[in-house]
mmCIF file with all atom_site columns, C-alpha atoms in Angstrom:
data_model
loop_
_atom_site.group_PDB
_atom_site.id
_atom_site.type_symbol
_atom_site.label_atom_id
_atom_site.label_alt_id
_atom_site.label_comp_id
_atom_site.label_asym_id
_atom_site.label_entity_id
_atom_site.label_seq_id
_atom_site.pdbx_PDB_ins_code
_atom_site.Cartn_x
_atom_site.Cartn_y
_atom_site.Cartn_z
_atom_site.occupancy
_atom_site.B_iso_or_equiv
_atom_site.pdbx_formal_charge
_atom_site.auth_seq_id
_atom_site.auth_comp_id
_atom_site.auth_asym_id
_atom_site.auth_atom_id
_atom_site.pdbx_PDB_model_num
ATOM 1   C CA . UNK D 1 1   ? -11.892 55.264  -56.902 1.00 56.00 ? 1   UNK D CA 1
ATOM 2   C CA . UNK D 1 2   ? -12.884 54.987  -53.174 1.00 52.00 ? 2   UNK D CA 1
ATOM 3   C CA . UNK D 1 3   ? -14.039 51.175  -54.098 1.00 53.00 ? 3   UNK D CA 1
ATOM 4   C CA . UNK D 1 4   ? -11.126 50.395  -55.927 1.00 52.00 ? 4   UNK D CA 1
ATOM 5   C CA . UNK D 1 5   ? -8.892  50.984  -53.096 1.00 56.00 ? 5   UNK D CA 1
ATOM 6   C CA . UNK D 1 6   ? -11.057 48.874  -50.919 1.00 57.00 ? 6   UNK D CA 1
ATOM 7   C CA . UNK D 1 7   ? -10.638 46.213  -53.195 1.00 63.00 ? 7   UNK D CA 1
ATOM 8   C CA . UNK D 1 8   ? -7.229  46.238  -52.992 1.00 64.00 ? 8   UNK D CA 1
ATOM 9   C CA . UNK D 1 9   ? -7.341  45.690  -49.099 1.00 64.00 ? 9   UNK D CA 1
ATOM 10  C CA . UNK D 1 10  ? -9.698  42.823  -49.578 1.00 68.00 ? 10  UNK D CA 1
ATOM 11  C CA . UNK D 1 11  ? -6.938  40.279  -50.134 1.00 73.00 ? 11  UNK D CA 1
ATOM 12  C CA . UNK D 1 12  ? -4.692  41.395  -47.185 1.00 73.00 ? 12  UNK D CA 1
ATOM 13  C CA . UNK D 1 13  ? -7.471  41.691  -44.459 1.00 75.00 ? 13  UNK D CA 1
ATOM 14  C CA . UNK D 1 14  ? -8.500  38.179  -45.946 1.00 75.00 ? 14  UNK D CA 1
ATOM 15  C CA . UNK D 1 15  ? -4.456  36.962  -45.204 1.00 80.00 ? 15  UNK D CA 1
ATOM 16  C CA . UNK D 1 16  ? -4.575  38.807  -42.017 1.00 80.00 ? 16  UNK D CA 1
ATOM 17  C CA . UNK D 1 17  ? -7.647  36.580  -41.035 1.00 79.00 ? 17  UNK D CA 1
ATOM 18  C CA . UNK D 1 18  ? -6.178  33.549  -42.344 1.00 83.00 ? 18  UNK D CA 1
ATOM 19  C CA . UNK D 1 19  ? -2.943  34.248  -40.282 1.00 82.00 ? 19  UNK D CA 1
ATOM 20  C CA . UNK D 1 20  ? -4.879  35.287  -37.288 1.00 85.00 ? 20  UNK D CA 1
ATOM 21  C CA . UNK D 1 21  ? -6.756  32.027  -37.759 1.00 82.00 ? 21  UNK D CA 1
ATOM 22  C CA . UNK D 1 22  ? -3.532  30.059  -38.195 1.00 82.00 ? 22  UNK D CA 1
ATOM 23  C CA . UNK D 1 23  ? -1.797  31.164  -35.136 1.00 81.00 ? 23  UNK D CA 1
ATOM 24  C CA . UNK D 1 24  ? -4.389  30.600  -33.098 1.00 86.00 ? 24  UNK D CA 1
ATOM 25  C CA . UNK D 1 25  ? -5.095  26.997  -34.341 1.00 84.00 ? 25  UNK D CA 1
ATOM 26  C CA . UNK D 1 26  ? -1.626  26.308  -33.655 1.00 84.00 ? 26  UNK D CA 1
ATOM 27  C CA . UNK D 1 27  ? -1.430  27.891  -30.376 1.00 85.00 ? 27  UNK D CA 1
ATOM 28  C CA . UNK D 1 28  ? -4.461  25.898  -29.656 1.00 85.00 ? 28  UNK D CA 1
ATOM 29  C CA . UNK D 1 29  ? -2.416  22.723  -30.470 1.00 86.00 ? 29  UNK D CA 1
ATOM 30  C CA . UNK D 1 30  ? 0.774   23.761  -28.771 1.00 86.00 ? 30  UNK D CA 1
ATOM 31  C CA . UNK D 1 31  ? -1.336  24.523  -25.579 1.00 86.00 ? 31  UNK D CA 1
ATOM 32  C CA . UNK D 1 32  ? -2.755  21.313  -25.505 1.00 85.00 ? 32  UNK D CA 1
ATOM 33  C CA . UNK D 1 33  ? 0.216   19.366  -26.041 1.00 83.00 ? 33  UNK D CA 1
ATOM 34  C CA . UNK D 1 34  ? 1.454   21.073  -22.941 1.00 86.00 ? 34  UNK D CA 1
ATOM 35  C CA . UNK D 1 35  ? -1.016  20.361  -21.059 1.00 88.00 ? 35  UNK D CA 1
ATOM 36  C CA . UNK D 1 36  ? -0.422  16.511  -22.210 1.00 87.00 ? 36  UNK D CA 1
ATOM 37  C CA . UNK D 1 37  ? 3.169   16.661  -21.134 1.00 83.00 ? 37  UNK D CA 1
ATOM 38  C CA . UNK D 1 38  ? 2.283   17.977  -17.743 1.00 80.00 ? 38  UNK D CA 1
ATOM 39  C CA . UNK D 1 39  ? 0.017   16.006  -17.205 1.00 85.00 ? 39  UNK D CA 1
ATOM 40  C CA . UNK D 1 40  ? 1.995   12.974  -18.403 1.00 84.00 ? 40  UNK D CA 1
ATOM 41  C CA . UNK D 1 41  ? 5.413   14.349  -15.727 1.00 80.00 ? 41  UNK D CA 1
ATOM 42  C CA . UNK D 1 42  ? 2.575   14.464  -13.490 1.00 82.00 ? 42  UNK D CA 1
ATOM 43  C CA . UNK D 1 43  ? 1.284   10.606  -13.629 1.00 84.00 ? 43  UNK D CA 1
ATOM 44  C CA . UNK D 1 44  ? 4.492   9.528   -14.096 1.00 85.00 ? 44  UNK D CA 1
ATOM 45  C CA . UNK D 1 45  ? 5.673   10.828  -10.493 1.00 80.00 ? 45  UNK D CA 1
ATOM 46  C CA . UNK D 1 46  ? 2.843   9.568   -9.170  1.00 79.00 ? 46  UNK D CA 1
ATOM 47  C CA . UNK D 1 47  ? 3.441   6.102   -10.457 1.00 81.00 ? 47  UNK D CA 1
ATOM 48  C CA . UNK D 1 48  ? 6.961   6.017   -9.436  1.00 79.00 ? 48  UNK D CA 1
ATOM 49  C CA . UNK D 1 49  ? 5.821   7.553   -5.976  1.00 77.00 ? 49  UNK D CA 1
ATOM 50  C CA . UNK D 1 50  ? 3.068   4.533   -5.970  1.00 72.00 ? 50  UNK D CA 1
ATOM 51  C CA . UNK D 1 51  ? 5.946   2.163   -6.825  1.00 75.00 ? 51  UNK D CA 1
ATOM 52  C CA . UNK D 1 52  ? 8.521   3.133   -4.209  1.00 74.00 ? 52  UNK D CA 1
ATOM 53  C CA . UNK D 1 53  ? 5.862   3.218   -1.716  1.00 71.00 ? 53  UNK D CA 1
ATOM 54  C CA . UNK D 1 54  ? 4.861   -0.794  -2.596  1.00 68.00 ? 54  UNK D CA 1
ATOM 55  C CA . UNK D 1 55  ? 8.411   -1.997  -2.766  1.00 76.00 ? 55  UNK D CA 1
ATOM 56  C CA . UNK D 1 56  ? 9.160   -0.429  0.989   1.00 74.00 ? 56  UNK D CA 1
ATOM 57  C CA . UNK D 1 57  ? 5.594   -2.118  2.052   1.00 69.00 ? 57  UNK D CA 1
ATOM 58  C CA . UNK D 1 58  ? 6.996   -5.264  0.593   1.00 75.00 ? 58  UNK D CA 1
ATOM 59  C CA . UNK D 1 59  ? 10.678  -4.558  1.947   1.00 81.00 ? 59  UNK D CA 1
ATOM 60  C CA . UNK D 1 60  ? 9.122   -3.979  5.262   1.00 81.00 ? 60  UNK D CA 1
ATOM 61  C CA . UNK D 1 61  ? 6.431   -7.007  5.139   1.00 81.00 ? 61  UNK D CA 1
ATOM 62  C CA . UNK D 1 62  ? 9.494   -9.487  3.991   1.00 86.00 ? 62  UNK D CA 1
ATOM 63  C CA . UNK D 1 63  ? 12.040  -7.946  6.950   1.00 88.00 ? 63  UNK D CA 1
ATOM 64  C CA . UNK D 1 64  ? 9.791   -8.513  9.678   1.00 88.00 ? 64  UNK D CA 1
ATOM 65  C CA . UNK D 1 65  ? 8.352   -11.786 8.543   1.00 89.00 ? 65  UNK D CA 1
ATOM 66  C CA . UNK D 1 66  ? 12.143  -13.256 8.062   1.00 91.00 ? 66  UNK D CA 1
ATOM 67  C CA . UNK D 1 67  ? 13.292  -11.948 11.145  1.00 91.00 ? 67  UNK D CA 1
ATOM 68  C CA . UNK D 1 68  ? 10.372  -13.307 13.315  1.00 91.00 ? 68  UNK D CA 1
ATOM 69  C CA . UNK D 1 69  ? 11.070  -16.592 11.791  1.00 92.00 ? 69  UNK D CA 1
ATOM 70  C CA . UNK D 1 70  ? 14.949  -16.875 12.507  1.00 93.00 ? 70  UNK D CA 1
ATOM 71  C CA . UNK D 1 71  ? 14.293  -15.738 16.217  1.00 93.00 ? 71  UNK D CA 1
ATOM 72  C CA . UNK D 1 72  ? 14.947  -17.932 18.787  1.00 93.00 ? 72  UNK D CA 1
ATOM 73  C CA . UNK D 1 73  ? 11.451  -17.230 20.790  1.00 94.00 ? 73  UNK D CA 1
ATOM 74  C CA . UNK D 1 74  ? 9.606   -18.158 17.285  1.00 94.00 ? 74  UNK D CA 1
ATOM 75  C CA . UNK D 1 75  ? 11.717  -21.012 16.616  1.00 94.00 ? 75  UNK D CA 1
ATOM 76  C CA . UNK D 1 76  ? 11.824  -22.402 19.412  1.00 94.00 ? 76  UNK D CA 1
ATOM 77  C CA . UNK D 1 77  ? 8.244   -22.849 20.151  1.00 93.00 ? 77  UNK D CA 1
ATOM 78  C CA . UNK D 1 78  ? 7.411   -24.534 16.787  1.00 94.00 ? 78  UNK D CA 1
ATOM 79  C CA . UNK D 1 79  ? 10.299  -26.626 16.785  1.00 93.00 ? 79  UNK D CA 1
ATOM 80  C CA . UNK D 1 80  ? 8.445   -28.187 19.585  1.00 91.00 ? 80  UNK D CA 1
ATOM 81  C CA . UNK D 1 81  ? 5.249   -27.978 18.326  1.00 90.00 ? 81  UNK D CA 1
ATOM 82  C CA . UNK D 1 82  ? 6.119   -30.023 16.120  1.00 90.00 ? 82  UNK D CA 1
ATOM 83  C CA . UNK D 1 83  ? 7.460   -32.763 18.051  1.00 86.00 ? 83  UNK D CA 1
ATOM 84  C CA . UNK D 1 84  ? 4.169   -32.957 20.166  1.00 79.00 ? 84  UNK D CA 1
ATOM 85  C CA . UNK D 1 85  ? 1.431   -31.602 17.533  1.00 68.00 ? 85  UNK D CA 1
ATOM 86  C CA . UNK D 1 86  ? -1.087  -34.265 17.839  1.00 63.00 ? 86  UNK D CA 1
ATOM 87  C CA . UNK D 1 87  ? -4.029  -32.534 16.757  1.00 61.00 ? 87  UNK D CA 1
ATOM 88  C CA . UNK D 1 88  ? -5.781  -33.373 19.888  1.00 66.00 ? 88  UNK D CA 1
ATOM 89  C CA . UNK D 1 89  ? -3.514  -30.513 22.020  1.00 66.00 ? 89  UNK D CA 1
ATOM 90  C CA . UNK D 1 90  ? -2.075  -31.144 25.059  1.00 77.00 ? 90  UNK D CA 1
ATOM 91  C CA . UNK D 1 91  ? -0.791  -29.125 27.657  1.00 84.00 ? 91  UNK D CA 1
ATOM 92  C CA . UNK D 1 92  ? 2.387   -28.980 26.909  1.00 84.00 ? 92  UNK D CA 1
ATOM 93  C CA . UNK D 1 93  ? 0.958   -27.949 22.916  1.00 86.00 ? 93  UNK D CA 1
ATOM 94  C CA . UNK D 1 94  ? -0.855  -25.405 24.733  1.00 86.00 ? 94  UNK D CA 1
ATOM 95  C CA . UNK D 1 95  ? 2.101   -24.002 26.591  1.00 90.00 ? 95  UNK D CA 1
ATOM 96  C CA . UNK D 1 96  ? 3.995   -23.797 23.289  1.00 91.00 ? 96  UNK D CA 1
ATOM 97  C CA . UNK D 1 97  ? 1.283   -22.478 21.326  1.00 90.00 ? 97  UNK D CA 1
ATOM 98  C CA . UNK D 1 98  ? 1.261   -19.331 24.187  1.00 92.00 ? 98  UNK D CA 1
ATOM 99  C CA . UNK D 1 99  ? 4.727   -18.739 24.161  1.00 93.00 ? 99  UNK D CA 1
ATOM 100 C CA . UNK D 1 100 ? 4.591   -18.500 20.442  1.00 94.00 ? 100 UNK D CA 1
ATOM 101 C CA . UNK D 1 101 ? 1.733   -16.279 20.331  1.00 92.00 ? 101 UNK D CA 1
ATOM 102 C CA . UNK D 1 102 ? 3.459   -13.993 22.762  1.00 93.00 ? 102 UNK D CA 1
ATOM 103 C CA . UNK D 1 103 ? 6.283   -13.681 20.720  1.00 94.00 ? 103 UNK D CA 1
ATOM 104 C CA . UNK D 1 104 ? 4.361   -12.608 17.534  1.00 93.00 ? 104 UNK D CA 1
ATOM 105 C CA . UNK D 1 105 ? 1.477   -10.374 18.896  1.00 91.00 ? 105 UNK D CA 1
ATOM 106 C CA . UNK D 1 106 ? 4.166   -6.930  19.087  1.00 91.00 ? 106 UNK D CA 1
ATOM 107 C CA . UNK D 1 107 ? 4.562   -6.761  15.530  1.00 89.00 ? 107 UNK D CA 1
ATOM 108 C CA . UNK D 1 108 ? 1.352   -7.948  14.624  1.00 87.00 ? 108 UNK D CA 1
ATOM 109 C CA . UNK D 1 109 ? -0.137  -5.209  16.407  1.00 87.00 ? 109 UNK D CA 1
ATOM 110 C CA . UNK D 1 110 ? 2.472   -3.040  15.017  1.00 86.00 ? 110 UNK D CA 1
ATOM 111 C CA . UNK D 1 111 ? 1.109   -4.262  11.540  1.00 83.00 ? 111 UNK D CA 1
ATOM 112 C CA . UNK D 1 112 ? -2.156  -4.387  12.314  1.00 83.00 ? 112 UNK D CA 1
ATOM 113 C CA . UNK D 1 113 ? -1.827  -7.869  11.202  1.00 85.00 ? 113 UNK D CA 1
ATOM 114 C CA . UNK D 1 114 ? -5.369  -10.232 11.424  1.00 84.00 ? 114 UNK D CA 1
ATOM 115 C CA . UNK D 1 115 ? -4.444  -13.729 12.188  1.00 85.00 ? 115 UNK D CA 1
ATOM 116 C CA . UNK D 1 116 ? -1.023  -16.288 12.261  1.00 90.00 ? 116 UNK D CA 1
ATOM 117 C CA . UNK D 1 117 ? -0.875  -19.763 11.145  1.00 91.00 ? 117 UNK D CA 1
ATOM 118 C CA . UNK D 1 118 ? 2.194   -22.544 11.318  1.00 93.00 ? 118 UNK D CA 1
ATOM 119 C CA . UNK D 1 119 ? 2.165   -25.229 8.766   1.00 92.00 ? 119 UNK D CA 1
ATOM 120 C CA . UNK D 1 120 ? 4.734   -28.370 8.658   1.00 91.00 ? 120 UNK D CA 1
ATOM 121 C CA . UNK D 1 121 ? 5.797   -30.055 5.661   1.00 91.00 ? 121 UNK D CA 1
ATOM 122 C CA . UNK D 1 122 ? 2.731   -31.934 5.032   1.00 88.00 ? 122 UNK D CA 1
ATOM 123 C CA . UNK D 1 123 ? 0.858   -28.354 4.962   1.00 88.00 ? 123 UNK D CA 1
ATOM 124 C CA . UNK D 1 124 ? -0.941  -29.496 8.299   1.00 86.00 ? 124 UNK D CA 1
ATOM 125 C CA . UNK D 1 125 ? -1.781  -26.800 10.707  1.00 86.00 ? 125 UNK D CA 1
ATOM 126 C CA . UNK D 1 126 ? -0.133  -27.008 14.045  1.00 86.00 ? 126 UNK D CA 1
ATOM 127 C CA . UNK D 1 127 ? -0.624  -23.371 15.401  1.00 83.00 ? 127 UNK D CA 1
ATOM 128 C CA . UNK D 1 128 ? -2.790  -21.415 16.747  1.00 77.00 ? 128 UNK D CA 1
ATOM 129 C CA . UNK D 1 129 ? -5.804  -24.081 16.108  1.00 60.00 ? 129 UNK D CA 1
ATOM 130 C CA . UNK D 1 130 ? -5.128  -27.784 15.607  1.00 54.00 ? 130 UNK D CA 1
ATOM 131 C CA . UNK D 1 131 ? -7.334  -29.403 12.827  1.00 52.00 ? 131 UNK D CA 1
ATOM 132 C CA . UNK D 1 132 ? -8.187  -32.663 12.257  1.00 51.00 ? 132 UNK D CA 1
ATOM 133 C CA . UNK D 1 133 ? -4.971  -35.066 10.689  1.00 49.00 ? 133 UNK D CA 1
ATOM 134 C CA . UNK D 1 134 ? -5.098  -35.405 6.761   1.00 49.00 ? 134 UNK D CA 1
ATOM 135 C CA . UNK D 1 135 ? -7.261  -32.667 6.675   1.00 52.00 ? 135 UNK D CA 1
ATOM 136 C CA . UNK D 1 136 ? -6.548  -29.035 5.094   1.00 57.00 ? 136 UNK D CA 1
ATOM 137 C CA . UNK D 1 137 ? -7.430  -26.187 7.286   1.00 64.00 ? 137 UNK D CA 1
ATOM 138 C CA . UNK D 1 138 ? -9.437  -23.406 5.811   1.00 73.00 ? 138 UNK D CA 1
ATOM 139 C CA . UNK D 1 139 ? -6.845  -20.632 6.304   1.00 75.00 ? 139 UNK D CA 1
ATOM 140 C CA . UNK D 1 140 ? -3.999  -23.138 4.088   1.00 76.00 ? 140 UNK D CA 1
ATOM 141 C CA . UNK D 1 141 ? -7.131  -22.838 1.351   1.00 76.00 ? 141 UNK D CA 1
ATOM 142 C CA . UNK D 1 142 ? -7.189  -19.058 1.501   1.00 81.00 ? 142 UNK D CA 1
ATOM 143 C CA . UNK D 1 143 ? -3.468  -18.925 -0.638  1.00 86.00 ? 143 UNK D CA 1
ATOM 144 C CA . UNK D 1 144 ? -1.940  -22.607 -0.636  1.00 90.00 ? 144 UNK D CA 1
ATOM 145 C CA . UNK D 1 145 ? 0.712   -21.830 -3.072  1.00 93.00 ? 145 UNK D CA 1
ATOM 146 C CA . UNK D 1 146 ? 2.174   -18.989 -1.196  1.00 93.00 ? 146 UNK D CA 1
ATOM 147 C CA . UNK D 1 147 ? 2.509   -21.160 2.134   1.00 92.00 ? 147 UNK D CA 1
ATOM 148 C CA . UNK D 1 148 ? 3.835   -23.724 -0.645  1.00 94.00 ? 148 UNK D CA 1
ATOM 149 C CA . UNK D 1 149 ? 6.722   -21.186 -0.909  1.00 95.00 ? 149 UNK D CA 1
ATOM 150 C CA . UNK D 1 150 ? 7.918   -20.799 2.538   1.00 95.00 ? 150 UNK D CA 1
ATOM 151 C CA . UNK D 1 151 ? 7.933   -24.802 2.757   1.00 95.00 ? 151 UNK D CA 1
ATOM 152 C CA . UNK D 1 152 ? 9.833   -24.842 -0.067  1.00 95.00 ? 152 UNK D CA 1
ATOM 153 C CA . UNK D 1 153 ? 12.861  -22.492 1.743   1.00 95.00 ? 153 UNK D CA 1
ATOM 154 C CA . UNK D 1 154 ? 11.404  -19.247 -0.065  1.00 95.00 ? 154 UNK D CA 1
ATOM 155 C CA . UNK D 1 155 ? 9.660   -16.148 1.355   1.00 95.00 ? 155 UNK D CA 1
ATOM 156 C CA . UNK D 1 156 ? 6.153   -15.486 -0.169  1.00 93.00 ? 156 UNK D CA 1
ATOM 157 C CA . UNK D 1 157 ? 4.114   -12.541 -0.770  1.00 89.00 ? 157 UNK D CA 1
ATOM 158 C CA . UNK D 1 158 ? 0.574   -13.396 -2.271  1.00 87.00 ? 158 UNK D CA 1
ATOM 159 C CA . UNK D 1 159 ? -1.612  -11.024 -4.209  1.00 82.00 ? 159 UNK D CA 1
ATOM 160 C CA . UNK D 1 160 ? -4.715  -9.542  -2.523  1.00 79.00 ? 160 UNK D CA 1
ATOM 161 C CA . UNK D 1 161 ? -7.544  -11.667 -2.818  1.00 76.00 ? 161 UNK D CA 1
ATOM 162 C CA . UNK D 1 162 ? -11.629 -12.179 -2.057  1.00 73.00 ? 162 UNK D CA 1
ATOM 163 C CA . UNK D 1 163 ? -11.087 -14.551 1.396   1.00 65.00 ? 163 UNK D CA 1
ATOM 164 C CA . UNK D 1 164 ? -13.481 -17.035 2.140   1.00 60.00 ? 164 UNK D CA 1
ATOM 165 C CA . UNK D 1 165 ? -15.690 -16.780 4.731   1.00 56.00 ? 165 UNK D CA 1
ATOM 166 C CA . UNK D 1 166 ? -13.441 -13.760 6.704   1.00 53.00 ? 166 UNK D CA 1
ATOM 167 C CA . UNK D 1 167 ? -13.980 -10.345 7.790   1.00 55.00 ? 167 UNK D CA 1
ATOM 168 C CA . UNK D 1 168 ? -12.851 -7.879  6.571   1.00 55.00 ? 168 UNK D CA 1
ATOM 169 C CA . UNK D 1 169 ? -13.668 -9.774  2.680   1.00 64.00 ? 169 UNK D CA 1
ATOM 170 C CA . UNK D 1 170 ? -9.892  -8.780  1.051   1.00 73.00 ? 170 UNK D CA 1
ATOM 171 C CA . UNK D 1 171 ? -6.843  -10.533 2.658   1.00 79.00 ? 171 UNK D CA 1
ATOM 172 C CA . UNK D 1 172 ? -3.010  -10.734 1.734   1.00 84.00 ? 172 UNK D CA 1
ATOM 173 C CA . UNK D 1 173 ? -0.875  -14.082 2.981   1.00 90.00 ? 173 UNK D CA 1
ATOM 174 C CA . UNK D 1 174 ? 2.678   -13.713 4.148   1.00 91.00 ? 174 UNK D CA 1
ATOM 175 C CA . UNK D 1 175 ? 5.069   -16.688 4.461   1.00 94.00 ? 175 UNK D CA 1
ATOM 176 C CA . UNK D 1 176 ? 8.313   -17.027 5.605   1.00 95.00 ? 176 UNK D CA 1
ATOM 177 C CA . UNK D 1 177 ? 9.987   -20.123 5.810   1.00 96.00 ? 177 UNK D CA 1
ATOM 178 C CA . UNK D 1 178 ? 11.068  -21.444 9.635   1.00 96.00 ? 178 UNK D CA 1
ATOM 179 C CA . UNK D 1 179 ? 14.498  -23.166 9.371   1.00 94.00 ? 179 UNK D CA 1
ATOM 180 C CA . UNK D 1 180 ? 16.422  -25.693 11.928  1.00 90.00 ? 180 UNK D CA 1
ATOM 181 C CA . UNK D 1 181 ? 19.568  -25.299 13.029  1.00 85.00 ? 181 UNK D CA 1
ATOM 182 C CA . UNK D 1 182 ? 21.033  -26.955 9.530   1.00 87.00 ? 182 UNK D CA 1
ATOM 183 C CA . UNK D 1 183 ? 18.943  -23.957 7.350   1.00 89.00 ? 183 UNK D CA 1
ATOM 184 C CA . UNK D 1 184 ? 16.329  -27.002 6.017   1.00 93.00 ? 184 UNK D CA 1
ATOM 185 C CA . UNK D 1 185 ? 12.615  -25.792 5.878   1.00 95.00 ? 185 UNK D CA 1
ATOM 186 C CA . UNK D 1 186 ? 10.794  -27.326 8.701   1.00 95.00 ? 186 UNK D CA 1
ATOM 187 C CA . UNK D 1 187 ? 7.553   -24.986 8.657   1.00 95.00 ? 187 UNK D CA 1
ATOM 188 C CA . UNK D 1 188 ? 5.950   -22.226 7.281   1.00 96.00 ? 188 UNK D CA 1
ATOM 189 C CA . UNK D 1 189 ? 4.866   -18.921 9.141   1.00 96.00 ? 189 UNK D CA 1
ATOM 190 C CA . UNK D 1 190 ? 2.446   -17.251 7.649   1.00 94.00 ? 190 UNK D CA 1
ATOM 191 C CA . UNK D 1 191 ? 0.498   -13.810 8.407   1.00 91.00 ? 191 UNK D CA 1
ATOM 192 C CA . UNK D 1 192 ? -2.866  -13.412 7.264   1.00 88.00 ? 192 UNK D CA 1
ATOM 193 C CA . UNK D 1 193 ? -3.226  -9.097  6.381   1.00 85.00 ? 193 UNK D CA 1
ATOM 194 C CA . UNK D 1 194 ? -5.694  -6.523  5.216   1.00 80.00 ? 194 UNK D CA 1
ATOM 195 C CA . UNK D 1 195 ? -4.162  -4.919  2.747   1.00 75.00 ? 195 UNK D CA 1
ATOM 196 C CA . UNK D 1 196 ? -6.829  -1.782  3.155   1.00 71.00 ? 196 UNK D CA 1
ATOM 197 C CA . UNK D 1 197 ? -3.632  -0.832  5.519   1.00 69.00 ? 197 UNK D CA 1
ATOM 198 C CA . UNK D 1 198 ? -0.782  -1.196  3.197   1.00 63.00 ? 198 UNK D CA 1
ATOM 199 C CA . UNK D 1 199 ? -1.621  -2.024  -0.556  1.00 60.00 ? 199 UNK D CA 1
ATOM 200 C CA . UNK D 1 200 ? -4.500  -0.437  -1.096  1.00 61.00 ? 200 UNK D CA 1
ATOM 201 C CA . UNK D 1 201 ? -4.065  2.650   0.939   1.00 62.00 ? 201 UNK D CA 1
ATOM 202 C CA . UNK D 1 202 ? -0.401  3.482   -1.045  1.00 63.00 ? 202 UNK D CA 1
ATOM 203 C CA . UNK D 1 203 ? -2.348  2.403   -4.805  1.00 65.00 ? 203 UNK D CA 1
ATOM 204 C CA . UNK D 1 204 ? -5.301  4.699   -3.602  1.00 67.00 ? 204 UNK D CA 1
#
């Protein structure tokens, strides 16, 4: 009789085991999914965080770069740089090429920015180094469609890229487009940047 009745509990402690078994299969499944979500609210902050912090670093790049190029003590200088840009410099080239440096060099060290350039419309280099005529300079080579841009009318933000022959090895080019008094593209000013500072310190 005692056996008999423990056959009779055979088939519930074998339910009981399979719901046991059951719950915790499924509570195994809802945890995880949890975890997924969580984990996907977390990325997905993070992203947008990333995102908002590369749009201000562009805003920011795009501001500065405009506004350098509108100012009179930018303009000014190239305006007659180009008039007298020879490619063998004079003194008075010289005197321009000063006064234009000394106008850039506070936000560049704000910016930690590496090096300047001015192109004219035929994409020679007139500032800071003169290069020989009908020649392209090595810093146009480094992003030539970007400087394209800013001679063209439109500001330019290129993509990070292996430089040649430059330290440090990664640089970003900047170009804004230098206007005369009629708002027709006469140059291009372009900023040569690590983007260990900016980019890659934000997508980090």
């Amino acid at each position: 009789e005692a056996q008999w009745r423990e056959r009779r509990f055979v088939p519930l402690i074998a339910c009981l085991v399979l719901l046991i078994a059951g719950v915790t299969v499924w509570l195994s499944h809802r945890i995880a999914a949890q975890k997924r979500s969580d984990l996907t609210d977390s990325l997905e902050t993070v992203l947008k965080a990333t995102q908002g912090g590369l749009r201000a670093w562009a805003q920011d790049l795009r501001a500065d770069s405009l506004a350098l190029a509108e100012s009179d003590a930018v303009r000014e200088p190239i305006e007659n740089l180009l008039r007298t840009a020879s490619g063998q410099p004079s003194n008075a080239e010289r005197r321009w090429n000063a006064r234009l440096k000394n106008a850039l060099l506070p936000t560049m060290r704000e910016h930690r920015y590496l090096a300047y350039a001015v192109f004219r419309e035929d994409e020679a280099q007139i500032a800071p180094e003169f290069v020989k005529p009908g020649t392209k300079s090595s810093l146009f080579l480094q992003d030539p469609d970007t400087i394209r841009s800013a001679l063209h009318g439109r500001f330019a933000h290129g993509t990070p890229r292996v430089a040649r022959g430059t330290t440090p090895s990664t640089l970003s080019v900047v170009s804004a487009p230098v206007e005369d008094s009629a708002g027709k593209p006469i140059a291009a000013l372009v900023f040569f940047i690590d983007p260990t500072f900016g980019f890659t310190s934000i997508t980090r």
